[in-house]
Coordinates of C-alpha atoms in Angstrom, one line a residue:
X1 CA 46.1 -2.0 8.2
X2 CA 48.5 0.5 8.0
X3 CA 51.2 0.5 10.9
X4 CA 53.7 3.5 12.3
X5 CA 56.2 1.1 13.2
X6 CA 57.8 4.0 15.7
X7 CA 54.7 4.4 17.7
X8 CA 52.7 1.2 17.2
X9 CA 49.4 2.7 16.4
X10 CA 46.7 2.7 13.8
X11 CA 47.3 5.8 11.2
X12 CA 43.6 4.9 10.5
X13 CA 42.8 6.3 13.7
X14 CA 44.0 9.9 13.8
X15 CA 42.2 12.9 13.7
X16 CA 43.1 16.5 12.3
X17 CA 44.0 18.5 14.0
X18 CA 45.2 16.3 16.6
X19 CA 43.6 16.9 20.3
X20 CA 44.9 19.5 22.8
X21 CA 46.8 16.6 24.8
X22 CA 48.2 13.0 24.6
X23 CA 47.2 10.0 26.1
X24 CA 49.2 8.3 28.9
X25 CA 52.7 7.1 28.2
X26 CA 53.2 3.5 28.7
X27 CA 54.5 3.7 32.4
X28 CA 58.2 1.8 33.4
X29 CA 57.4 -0.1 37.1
X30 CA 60.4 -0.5 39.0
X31 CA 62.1 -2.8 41.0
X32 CA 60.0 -1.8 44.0
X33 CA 56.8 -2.4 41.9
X34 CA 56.1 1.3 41.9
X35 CA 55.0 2.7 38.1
X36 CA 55.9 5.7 36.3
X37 CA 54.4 7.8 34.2
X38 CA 57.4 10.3 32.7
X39 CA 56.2 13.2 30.5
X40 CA 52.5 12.8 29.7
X41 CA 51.1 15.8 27.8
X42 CA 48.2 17.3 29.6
X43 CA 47.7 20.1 27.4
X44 CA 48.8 22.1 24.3
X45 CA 48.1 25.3 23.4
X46 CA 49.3 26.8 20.0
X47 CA 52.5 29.1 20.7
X48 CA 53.8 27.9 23.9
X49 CA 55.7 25.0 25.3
X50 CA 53.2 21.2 25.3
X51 CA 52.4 21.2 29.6
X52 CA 53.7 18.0 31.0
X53 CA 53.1 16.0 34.0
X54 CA 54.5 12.8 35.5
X55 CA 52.6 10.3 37.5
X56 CA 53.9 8.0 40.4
X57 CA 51.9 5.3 41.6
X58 CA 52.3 3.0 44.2
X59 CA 52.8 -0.9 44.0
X60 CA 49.7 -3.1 44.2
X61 CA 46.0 -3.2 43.8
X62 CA 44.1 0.3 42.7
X63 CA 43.0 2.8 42.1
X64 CA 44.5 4.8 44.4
X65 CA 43.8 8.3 45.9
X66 CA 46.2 10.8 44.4
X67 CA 47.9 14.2 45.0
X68 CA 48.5 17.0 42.6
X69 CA 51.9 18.4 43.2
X70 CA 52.8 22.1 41.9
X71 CA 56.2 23.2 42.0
X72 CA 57.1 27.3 43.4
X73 CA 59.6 29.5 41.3
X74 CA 57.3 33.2 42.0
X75 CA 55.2 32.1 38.8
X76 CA 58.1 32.6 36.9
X77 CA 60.8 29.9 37.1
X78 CA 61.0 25.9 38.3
X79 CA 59.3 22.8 36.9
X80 CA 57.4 19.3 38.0
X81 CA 61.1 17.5 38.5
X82 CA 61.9 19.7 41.5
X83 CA 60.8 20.5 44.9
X84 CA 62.5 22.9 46.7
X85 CA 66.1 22.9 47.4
X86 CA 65.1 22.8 51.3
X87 CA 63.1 19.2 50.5
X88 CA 64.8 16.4 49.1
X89 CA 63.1 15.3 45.7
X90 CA 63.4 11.7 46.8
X91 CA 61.8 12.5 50.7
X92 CA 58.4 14.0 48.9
X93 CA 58.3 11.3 46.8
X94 CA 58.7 8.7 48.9
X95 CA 56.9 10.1 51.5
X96 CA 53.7 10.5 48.7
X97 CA 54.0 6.8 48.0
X98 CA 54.8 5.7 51.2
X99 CA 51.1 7.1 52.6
X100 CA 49.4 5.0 50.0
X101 CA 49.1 8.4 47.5
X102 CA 49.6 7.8 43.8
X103 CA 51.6 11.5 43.2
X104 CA 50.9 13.4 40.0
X105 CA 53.4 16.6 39.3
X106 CA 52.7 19.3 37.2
X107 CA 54.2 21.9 35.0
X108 CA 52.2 24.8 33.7
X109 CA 53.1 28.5 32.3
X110 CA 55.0 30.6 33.3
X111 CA 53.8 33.8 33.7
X112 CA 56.2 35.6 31.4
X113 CA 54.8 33.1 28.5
X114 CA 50.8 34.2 29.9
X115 CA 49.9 36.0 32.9
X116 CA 47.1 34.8 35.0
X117 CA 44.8 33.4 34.8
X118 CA 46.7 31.0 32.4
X119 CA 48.7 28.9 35.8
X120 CA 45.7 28.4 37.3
X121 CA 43.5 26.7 33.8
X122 CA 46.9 24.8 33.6
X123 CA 46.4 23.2 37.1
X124 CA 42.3 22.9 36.2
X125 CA 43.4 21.0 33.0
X126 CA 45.4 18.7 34.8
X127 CA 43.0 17.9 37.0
X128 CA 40.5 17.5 34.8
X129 CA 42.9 15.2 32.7
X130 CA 43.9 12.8 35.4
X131 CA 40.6 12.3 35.9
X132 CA 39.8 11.5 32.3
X133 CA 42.5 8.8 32.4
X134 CA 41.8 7.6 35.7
X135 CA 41.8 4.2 34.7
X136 CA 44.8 3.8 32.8
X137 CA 46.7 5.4 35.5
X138 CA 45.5 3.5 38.4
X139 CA 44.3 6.5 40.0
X140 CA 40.7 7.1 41.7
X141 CA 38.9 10.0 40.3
X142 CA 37.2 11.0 43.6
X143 CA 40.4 10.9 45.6
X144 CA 41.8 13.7 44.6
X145 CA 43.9 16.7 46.4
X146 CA 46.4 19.2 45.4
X147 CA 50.0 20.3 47.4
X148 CA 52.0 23.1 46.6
X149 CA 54.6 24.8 47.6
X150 CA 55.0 29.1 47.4
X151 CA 53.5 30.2 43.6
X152 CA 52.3 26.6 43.4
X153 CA 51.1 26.9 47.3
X154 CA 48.7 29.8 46.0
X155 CA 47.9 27.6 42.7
X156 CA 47.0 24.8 45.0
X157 CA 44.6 27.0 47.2
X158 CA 43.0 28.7 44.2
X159 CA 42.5 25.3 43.0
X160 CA 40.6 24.1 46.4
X161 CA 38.5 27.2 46.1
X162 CA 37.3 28.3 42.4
X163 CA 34.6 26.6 41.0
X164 CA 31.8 26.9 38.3
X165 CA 30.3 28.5 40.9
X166 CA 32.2 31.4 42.0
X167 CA 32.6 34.7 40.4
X168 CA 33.7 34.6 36.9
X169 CA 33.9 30.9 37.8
X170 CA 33.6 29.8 33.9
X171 CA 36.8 32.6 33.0
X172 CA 39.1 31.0 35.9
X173 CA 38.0 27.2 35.1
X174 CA 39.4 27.7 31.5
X175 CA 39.1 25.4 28.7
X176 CA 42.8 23.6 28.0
X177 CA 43.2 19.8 27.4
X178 CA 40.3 17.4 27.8
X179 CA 38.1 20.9 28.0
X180 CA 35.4 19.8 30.0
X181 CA 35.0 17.8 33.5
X182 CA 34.9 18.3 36.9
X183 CA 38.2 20.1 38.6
X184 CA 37.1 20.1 42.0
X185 CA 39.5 18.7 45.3
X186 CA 39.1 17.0 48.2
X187 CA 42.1 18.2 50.4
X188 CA 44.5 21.3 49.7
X189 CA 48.1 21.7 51.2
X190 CA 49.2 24.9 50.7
X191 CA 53.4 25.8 51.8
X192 CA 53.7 29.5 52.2
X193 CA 51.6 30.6 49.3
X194 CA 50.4 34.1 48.4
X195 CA 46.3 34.5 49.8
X196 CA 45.6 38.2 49.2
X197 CA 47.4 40.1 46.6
X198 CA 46.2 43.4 46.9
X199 CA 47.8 43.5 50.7
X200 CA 51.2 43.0 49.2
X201 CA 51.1 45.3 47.0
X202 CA 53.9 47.8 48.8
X203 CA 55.7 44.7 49.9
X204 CA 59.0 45.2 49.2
X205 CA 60.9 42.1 47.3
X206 CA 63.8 40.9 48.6
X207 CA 67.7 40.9 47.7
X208 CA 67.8 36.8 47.6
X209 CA 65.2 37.1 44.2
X210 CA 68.3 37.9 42.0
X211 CA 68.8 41.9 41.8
X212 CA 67.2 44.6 40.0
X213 CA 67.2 42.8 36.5
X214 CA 64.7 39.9 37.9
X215 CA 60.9 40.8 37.2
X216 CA 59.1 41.5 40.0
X217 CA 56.5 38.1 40.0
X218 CA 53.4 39.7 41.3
X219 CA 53.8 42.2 38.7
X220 CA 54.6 39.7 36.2
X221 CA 52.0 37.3 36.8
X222 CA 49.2 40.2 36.7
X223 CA 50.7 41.5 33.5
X224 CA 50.8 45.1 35.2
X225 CA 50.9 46.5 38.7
X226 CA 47.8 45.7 41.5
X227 CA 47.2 49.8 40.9
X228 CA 46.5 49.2 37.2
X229 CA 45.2 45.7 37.5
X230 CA 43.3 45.5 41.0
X231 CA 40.4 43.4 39.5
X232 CA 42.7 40.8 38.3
X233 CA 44.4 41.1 41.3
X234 CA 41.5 40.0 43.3
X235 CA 40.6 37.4 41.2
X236 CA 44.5 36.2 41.6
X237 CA 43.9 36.0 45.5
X238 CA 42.5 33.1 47.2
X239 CA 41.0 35.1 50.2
X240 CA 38.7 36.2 47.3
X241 CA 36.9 32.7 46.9
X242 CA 36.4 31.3 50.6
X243 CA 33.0 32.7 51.7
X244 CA 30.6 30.8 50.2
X245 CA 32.9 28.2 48.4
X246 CA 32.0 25.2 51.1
X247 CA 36.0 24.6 51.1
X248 CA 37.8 21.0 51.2
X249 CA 39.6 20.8 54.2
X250 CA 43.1 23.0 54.3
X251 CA 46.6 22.9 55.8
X252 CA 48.5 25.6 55.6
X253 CA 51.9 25.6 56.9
X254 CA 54.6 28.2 56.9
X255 CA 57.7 29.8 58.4
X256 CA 56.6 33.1 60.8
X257 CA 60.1 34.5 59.2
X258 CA 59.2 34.5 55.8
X259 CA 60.9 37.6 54.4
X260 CA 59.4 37.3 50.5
X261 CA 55.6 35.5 51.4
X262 CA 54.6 37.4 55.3
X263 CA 53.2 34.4 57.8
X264 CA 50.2 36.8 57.7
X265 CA 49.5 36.4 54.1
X266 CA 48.4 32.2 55.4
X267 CA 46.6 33.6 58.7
X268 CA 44.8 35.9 56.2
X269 CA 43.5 32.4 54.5
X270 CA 43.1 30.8 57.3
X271 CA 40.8 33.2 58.4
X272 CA 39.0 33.7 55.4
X273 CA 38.2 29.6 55.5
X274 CA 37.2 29.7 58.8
X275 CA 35.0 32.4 58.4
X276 CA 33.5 30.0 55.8
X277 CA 32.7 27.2 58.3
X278 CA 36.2 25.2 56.8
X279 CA 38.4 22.8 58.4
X280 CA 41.9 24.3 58.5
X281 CA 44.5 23.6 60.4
X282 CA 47.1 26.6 59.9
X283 CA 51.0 25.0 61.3
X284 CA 53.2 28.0 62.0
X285 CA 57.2 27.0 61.6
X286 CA 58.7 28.7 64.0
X287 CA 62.0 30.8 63.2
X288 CA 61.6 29.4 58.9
X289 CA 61.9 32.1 56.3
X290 CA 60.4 30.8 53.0
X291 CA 61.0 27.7 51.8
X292 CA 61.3 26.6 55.4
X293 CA 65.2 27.7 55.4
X294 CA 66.2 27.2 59.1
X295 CA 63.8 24.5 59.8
X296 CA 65.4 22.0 61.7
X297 CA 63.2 19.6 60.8
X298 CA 61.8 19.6 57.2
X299 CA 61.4 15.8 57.3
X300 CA 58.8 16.1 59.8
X301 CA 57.0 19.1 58.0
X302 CA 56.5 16.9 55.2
X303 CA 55.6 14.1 57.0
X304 CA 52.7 15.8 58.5
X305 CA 51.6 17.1 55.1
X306 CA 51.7 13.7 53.6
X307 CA 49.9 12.3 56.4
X308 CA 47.1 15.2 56.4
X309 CA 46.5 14.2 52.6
X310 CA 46.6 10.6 53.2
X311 CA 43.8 10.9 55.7
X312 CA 41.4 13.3 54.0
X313 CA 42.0 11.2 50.6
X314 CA 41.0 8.0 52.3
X315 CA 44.6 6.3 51.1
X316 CA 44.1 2.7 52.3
X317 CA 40.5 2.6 52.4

């Protein structure tokens, strides 16, 4: 039997070409018993960047609930390694494992390399992978919700709301990765995301984005403006998919100062699931622009995310 002595596996054994993603990296556990999955490849696509995710999963006996984490950066910018500069890295995380949540972070395009819908197949292939390799990661398949935070706060609602089932369901659920499979989630938490594109079209962008040479993201991530796009920009906005969608429960929090994502852009959402007989819990913070900047209290904002997540997800059951 011939041996790759670098990756230990059976050459008899490949195919060509070689599937749209990777299996699971051996994980590393740590002192603390907690095991890590660095760098998995969820999906590739022929011209772009391999997407990646990491998997954290808690010490002891599974399979454990998990949570889909999807960084911000307006579509454009950021990756799975780093929350917020307002929230600690090392406070999401622990607060993740500490509720019993196995915690799953995700890159996907950027919307420079593929407008939309390419972020959203990216968090559907994700999905769909971590569920295909449930049982090597320690993860239960039907535990599963998504948190984000600004683009990836939109990402994460989309991802509560588009199914098979809703308009152009089959063009939103894409194809990446494992291809096929169930995407859907049981619990969304969604920081300060964009709901309803078209209302923001003639809101201004602010100073803090980086000056007049960074690309506007909404008109990046539509490939064009809402004027010449406004189809695509409705089926970018979550508002879009609520009536009718029978939504997983939501929690939506965000700062009532937000100068780049307006508080009304969540009561919008909230709304919209409401209308559509779903639980959601809307938390204004009081005084925050985005990214909660001038909280006083961002440890307790994530708490309260954690633990909303931890009880829809069953962790400890």
């Amino acid at each position: 039997m011939t041996q790759s002595p670098a990756a230990g596996f059976d050459i008899a054994d490949m195919t060509w070409p070689p599937p749209p993603y990777q299996p699971p990296v051996p994980p590393v556990t740590g002192a603390d018993g907690v095991r890590f999955f660095d760098g998995v490849t969820y999906a590739t696509t022929p011209g772009f960047r391999p997407r990646l995710l990491d998997v954290r999963v808690p010490a002891g006996e599974g399979p454990f609930p998990a949570v889909v984490w999807i960084h911000g950066g307006g579509w454009l910018e950021g990756d799975r390694r780093y929350p917020p500069p307002t929230v600690p890295a090392a406070l999401l995380h622990g607060a993740v494992l500490g509720a019993g949540l196995a915690l799953v972070s995700i890159d996907y395009r950027h919307s420079l390399e593929a407008p939309f819908p390419a972020q959203l197949h990216d968090v559907k292939a994700a999905i769909r992978y971590v569920r295909a390799h449930a049982g090597t990661l320690g993860i239960d398949p039907d535990r599963i919700g998504v948190w984000g935070e600004s683009a990836g706060g939109h990402l994460a609602a989309l991802a509560g709301l588009v199914g098979p089932g809703s308009p152009d369901g089959a063009a939103l659920e894409g194809a990446h990765g494992v291809g096929s499979g169930a995407t859907g989630v049981s619990a969304v938490v969604d920081w300060y995301g964009v709901s309803d594109l078209p209302a923001l079209a003639d809101h201004p962008m602010p100073a803090m984005l980086g000056g007049a040479d960074f690309p506007d993201p909404y008109e990046a991530l539509l490939g064009g403006t809402e004027a010449e796009r406004p189809a695509l920009a409705r089926a970018a906005s979550p508002v879009t998919y609520a009536e009718g969608s029978n939504p997983p429960p939501f929690l939506l929090v965000h700062g009532t100062r937000d100068g780049l994502v307006p508080y009304s852009q969540s009561e919008s959402l909230a709304r919209a699931l409401s209308d559509a007989g779903g639980e959601v819990t809307l938390r204004p913070v009081e005084g925050a622009d985005h990214i909660f900047l001038g909280s006083p209290d961002i440890e307790a904002i994530v708490a309260e995310s954690a633990a909303f997540l931890a009880g829809h997800l069953g962790a400890g059951a």
